[in-house]
Short mmCIF file of C-alpha atoms and ligand atoms in Angstrom, two decimals:
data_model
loop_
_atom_site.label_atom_id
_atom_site.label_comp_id
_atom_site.label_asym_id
_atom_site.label_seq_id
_atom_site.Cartn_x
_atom_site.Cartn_y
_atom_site.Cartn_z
CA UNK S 1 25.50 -8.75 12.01
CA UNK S 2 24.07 -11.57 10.09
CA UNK S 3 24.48 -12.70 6.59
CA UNK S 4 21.32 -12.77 5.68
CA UNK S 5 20.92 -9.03 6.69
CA UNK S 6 23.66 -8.67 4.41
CA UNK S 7 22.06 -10.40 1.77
CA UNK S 8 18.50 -8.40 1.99
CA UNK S 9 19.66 -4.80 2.23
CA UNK S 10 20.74 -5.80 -1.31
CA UNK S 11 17.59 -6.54 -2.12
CA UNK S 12 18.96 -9.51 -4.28
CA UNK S 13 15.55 -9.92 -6.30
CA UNK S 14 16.04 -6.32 -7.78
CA UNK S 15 19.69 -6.85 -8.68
CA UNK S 16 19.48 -10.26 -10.02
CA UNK S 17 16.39 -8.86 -12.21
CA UNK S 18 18.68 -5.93 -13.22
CA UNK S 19 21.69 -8.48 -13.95
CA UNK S 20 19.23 -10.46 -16.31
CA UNK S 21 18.29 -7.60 -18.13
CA UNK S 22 21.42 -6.46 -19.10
CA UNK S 23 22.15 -10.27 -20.57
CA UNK S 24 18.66 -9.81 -22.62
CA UNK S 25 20.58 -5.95 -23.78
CA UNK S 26 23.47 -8.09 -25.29
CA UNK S 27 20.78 -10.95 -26.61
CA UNK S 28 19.28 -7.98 -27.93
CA UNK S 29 22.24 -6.74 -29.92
CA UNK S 30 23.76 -10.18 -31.32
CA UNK S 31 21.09 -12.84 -30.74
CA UNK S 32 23.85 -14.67 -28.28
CA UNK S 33 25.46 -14.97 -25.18
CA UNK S 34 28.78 -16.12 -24.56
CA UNK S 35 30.64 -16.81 -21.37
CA UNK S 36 32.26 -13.39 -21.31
CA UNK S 37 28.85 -11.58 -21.66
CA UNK S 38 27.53 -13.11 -18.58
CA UNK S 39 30.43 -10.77 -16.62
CA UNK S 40 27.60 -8.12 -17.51
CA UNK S 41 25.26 -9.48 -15.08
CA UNK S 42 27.61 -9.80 -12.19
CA UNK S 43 28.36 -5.94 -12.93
CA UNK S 44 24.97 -4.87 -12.65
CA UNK S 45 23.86 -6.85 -9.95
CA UNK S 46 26.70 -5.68 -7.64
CA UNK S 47 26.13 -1.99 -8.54
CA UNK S 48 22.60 -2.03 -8.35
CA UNK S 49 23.38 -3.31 -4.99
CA UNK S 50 25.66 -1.21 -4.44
CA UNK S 51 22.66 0.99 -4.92
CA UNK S 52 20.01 -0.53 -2.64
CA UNK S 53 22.54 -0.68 0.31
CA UNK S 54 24.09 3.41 -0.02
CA UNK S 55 19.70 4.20 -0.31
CA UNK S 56 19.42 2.44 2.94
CA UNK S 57 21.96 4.37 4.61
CA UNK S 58 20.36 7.48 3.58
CA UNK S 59 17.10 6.52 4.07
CA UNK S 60 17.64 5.61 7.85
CA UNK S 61 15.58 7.97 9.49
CA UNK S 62 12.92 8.00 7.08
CA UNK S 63 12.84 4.02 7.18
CA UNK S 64 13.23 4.12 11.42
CA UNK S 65 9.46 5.33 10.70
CA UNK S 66 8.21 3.48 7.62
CA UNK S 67 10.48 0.52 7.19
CA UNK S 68 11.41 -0.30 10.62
CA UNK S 69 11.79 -3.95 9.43
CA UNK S 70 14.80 -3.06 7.20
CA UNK S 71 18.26 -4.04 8.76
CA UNK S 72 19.90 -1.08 9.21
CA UNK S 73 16.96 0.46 11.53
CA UNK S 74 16.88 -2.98 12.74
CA UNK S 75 20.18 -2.93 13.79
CA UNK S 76 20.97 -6.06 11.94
CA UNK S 77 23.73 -3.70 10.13
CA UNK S 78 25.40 -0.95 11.61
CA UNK S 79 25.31 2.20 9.64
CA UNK S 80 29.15 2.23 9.15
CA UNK S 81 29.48 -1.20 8.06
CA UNK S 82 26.58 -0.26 5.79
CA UNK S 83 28.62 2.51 4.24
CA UNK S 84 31.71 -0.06 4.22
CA UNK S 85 29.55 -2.49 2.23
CA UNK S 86 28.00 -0.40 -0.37
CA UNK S 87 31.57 0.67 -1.31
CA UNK S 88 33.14 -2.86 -1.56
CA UNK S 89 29.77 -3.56 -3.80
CA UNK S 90 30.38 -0.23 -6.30
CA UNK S 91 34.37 -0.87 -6.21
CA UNK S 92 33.87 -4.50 -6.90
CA UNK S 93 31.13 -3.94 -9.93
CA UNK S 94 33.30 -1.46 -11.34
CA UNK S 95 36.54 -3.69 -10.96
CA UNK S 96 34.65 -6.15 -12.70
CA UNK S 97 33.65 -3.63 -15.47
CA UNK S 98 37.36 -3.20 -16.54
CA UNK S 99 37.34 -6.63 -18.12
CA UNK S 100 34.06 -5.57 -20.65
CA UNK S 101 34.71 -2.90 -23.06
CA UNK S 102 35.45 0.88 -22.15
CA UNK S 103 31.63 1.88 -23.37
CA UNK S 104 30.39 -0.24 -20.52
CA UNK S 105 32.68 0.87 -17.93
CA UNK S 106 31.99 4.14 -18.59
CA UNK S 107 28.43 3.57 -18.31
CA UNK S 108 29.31 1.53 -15.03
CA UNK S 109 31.35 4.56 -13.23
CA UNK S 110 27.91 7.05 -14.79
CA UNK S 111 25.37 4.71 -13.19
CA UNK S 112 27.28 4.36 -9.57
CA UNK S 113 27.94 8.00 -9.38
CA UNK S 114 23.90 8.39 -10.42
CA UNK S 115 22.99 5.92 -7.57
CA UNK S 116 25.28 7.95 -4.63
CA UNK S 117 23.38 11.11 -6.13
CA UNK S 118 20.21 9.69 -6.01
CA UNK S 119 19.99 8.66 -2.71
CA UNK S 120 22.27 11.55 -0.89
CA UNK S 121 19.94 14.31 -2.84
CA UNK S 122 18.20 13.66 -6.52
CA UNK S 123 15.53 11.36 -4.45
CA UNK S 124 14.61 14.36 -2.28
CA UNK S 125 14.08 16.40 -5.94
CA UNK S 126 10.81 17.08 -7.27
CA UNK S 127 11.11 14.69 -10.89
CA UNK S 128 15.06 14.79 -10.59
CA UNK S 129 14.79 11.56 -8.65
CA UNK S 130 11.97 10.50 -11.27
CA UNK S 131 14.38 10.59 -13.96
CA UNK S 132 17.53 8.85 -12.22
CA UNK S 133 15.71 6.17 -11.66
CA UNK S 134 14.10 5.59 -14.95
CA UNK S 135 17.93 6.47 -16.41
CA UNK S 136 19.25 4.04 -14.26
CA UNK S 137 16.42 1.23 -15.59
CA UNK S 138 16.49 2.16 -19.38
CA UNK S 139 20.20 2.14 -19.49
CA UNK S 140 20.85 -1.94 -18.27
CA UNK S 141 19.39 -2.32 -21.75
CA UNK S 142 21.87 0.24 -22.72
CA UNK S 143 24.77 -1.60 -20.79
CA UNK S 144 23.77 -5.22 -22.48
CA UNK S 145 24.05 -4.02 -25.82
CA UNK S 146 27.60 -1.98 -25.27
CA UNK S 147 29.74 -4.83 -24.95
CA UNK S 148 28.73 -5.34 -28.63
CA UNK S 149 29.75 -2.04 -29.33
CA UNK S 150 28.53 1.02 -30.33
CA UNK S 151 26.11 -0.12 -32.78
CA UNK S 152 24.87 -2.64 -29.52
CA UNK S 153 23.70 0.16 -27.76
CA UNK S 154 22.12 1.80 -30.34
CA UNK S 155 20.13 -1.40 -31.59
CA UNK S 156 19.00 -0.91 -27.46
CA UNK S 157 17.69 2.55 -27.78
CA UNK S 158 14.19 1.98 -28.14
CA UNK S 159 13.39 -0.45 -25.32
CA UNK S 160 15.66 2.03 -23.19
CA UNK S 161 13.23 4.66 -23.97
CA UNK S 162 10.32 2.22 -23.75
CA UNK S 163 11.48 1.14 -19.94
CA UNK S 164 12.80 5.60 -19.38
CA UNK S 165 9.28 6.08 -20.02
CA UNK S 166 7.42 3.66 -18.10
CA UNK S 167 9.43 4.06 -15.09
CA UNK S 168 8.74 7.45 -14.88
CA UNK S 169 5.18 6.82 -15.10
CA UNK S 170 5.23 4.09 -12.42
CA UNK S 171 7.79 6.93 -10.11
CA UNK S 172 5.59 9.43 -10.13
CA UNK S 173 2.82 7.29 -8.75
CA UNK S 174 4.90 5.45 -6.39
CA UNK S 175 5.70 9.34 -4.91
CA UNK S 176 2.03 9.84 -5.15
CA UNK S 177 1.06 7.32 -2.88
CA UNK S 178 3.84 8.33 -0.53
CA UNK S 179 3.64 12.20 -0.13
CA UNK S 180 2.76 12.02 3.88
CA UNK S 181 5.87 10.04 4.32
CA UNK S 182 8.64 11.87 1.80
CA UNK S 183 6.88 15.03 2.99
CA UNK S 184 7.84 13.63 6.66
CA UNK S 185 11.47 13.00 5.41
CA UNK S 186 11.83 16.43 3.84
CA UNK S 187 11.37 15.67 0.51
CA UNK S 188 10.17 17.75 -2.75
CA UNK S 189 8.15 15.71 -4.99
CA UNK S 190 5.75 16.47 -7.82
CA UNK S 191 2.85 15.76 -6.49
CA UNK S 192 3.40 17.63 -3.50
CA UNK S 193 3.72 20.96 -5.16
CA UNK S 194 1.08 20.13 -8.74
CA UNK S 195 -0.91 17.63 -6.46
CA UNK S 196 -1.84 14.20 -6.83
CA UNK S 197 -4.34 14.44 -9.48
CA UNK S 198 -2.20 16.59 -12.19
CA UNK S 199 0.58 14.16 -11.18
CA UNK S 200 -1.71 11.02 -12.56
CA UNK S 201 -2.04 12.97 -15.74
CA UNK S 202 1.79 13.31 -16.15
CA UNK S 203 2.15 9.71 -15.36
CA UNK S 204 -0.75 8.49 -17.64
CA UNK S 205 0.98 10.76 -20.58
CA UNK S 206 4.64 9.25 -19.92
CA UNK S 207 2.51 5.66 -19.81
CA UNK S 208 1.25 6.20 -23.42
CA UNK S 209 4.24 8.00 -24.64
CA UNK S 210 6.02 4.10 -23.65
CA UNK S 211 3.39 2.69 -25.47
CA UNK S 212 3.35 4.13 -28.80
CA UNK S 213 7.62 3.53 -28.45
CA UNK S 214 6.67 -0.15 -27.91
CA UNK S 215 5.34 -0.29 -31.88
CA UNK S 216 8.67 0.70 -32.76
CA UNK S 217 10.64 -2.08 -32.84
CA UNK S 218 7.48 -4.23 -34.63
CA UNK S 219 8.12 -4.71 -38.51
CA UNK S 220 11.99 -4.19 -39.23
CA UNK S 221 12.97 -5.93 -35.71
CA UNK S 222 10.44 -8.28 -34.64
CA UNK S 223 7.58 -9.69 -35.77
CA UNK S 224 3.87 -10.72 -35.20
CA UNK S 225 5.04 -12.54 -31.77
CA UNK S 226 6.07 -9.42 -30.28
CA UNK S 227 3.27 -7.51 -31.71
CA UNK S 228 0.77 -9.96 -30.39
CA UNK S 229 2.71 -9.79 -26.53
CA UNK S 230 3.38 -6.07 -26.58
CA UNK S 231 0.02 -5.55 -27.07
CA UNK S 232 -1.27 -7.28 -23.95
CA UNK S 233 1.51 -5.74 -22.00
CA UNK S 234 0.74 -1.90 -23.59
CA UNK S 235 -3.14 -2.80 -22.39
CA UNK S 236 -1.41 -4.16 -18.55
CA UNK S 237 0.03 -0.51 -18.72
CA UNK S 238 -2.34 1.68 -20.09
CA UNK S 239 -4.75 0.41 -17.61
CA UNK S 240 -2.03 0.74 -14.44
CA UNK S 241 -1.91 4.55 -15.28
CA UNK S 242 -5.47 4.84 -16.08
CA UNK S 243 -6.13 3.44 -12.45
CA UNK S 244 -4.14 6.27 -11.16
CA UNK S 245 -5.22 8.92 -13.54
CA UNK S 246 -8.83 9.87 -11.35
CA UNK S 247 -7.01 10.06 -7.90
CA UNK S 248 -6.63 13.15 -6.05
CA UNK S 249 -5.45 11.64 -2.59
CA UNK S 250 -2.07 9.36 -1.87
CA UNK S 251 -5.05 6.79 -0.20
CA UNK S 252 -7.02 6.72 -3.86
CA UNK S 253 -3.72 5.98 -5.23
CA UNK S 254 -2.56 3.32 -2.80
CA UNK S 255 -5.99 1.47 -3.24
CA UNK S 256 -5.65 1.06 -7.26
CA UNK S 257 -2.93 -0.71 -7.11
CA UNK S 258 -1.94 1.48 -10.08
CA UNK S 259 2.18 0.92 -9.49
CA UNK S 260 2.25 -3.18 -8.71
CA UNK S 261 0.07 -3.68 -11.84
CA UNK S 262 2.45 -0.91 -13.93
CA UNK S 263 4.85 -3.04 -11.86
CA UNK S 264 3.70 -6.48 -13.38
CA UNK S 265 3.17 -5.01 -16.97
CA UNK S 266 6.77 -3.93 -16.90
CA UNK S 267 7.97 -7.53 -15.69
CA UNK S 268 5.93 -8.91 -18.17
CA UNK S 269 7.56 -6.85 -21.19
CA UNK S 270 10.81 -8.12 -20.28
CA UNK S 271 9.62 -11.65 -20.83
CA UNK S 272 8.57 -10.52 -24.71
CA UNK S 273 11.36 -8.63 -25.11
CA UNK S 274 13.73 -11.73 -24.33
CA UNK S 275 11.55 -14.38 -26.28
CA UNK S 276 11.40 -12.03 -29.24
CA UNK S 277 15.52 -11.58 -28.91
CA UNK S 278 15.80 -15.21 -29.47
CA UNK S 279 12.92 -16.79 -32.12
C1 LIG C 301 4.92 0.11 -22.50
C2 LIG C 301 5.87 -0.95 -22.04
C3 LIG C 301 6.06 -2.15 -22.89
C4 LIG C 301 6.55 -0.80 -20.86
C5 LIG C 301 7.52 -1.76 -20.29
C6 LIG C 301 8.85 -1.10 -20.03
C7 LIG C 301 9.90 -2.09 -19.58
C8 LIG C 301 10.48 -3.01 -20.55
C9 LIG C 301 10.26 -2.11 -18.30
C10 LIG C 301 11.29 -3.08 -17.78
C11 LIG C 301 11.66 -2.62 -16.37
C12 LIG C 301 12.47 -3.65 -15.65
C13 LIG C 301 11.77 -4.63 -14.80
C14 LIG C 301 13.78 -3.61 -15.81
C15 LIG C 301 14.67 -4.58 -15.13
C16 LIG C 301 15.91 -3.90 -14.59
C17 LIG C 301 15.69 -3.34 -13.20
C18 LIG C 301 16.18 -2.01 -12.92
C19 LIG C 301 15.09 -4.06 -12.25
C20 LIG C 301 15.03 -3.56 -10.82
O1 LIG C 301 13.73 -3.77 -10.39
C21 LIG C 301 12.93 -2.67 -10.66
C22 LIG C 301 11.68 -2.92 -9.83
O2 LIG C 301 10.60 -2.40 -10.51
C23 LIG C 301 11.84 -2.28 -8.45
O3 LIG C 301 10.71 -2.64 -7.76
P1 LIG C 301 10.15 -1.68 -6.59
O4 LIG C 301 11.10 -1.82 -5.41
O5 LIG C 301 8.78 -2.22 -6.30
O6 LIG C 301 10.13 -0.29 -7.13
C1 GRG C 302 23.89 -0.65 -15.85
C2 GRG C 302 24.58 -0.58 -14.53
C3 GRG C 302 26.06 -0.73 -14.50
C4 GRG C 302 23.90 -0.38 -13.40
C5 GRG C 302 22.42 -0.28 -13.39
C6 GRG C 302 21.93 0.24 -12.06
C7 GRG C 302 20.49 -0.15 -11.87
C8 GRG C 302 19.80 -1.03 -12.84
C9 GRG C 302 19.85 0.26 -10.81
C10 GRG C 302 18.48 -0.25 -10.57
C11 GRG C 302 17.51 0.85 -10.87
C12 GRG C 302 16.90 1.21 -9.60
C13 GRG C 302 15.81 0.33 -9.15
C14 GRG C 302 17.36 2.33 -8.96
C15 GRG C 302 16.74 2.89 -7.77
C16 GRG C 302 17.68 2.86 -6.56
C17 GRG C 302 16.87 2.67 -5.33
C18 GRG C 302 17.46 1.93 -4.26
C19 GRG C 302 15.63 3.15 -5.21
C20 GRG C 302 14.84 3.03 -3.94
O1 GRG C 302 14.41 4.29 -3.72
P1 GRG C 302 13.52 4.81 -2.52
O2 GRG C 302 12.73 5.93 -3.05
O3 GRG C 302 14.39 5.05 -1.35
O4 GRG C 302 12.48 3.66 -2.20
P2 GRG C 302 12.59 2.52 -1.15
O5 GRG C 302 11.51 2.74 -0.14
O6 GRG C 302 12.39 1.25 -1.98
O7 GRG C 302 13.96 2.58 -0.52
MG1 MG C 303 14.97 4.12 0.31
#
């Protein structure tokens, strides 16, 4: 067992993006960061590892077919260790979560209890999976802005609902490009039972819905900056879920790239949401 299979079934880009996010919550709800405050990313990063490692072990049969690269299939990591290793990740993220404020540990022991869900069951439920993992992404915003208390996480509400809403959008089109293979696995997912093309409508509606919650935060928050940016990422968006909205087949939706530009936009809206935290 190597260490750098240890490293990727962490799928360290993912966490360390989640870990920064949670520092632009708190930047968010004060403007600041201070050496305490960067505990937050080291919480999120190990849980959301914590995460990718517990989906893995889950996932094994389904990913000895379509991901036979990954390291537990590859036998890189052995399922037990696997299990061994997620655990040490949750326990030591939530460990770490005593020393923040009880708001964010008890938004630490919700999200890890989400993840084991999500990948022993709510992944294999038609939208219940959806809306875990949009949850899960909205609330690191959520997470930031609770170590500056209550009226931190509120001040986060809207680009929680912002990212709840995109992420369902960008979901439901990552299940409709993979309905042969969940379908395989013995999963339930929305496009399976309304199809593929009622599914793009759903997603393009969620995609707007994020949209018009972008405006929000313009005029008592942030100014013309962020206007100027949100715009181009609401148009990166819009036009992700419009490439998905005329599919009817998984193939049609593969081909439009419709989730790594939704993907990109969503990237891209962290970078205006941080710059507009701090000018
Ligand atoms: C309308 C509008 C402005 C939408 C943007 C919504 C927004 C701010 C989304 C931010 C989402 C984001 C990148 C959050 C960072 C925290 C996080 C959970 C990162 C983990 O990576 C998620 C990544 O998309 C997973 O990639 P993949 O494996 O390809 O699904
Ligand atoms: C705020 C705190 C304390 C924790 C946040 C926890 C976070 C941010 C989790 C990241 C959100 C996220 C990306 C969750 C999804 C978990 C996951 C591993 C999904 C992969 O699902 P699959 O459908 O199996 O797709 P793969 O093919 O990529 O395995
Ligand atoms: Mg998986």
């Amino acid at each position: 067992m190597s260490v750098s299979a240890f490293i990727r079934i962490t799928r360290p880009h993912n966490a360390v993006v989640a870990g920064l996010t949670a520092l632009i919550g708190y930047l968010i709800a004060t403007g600041t960061l201070t050496p305490p405050s960067l505990l937050l990313a080291v919480v999120v990063a190990l849980i959301t590892a914590g995460g990718n490692v517990i989906n893995d072990v889950f996932d094994v049969e389904i990913d000895r077919i379509n991901r036979p690269d990954r390291p537990i299939p590859a036998g890189a990591i052995s399922l037990a260790g696997a299990r061994v290793y997620a655990a040490a990740l949750f326990v030591g993220g939530i460990v770490i979560a005593t020393l923040t404020t009880p708001l964010c540990l008890a938004i630490a022991l919700v999200n890890s209890s989400v993840l084991i869900a999500y990948a022993v069951r709510l992944k294999r439920t038609p939208v219940l999976g959806n809306v875990a993992v949009a949850y899960l992404t909205g609330s690191v915003f959520l997470f930031g802005g609770a170590f500056a208390g209550i009226e931190g996480l509120v001040r986060n509400l809207s680009l929680a609902a912002i990212t709840f809403l995109a992420t369902v959008a960008r979901e439901l089109l990552k299940d409709a490009e993979d309905v042969d293979g969940d379908a395989a696995g013995g999963a339930r997912t929305l496009p399976m039972i309304a199809g593929v093309r009622k599914t793009g409508i759903f997603a393009f509606a969620c995609a707007c819905g994020a949209v018009l919650v972008s405006l929000l935060p313009f005029g008592d928050w942030w100014g013309l900056f962020y206007l100027a940016g949100i715009a181009v990422v609401d148009l990166v968006i819009l036009f992700g879920a419009f490439r998905g909205l005329r599919c009817t087949t998984p193939g049609c939706v593969r081909e439009s790239n419709a989730t790594s530009i939704l993907r990109a936009g969503m990237f891209a809206a962290l970078a205006v949401f941080a710059i507009a935290a701090v000018i």
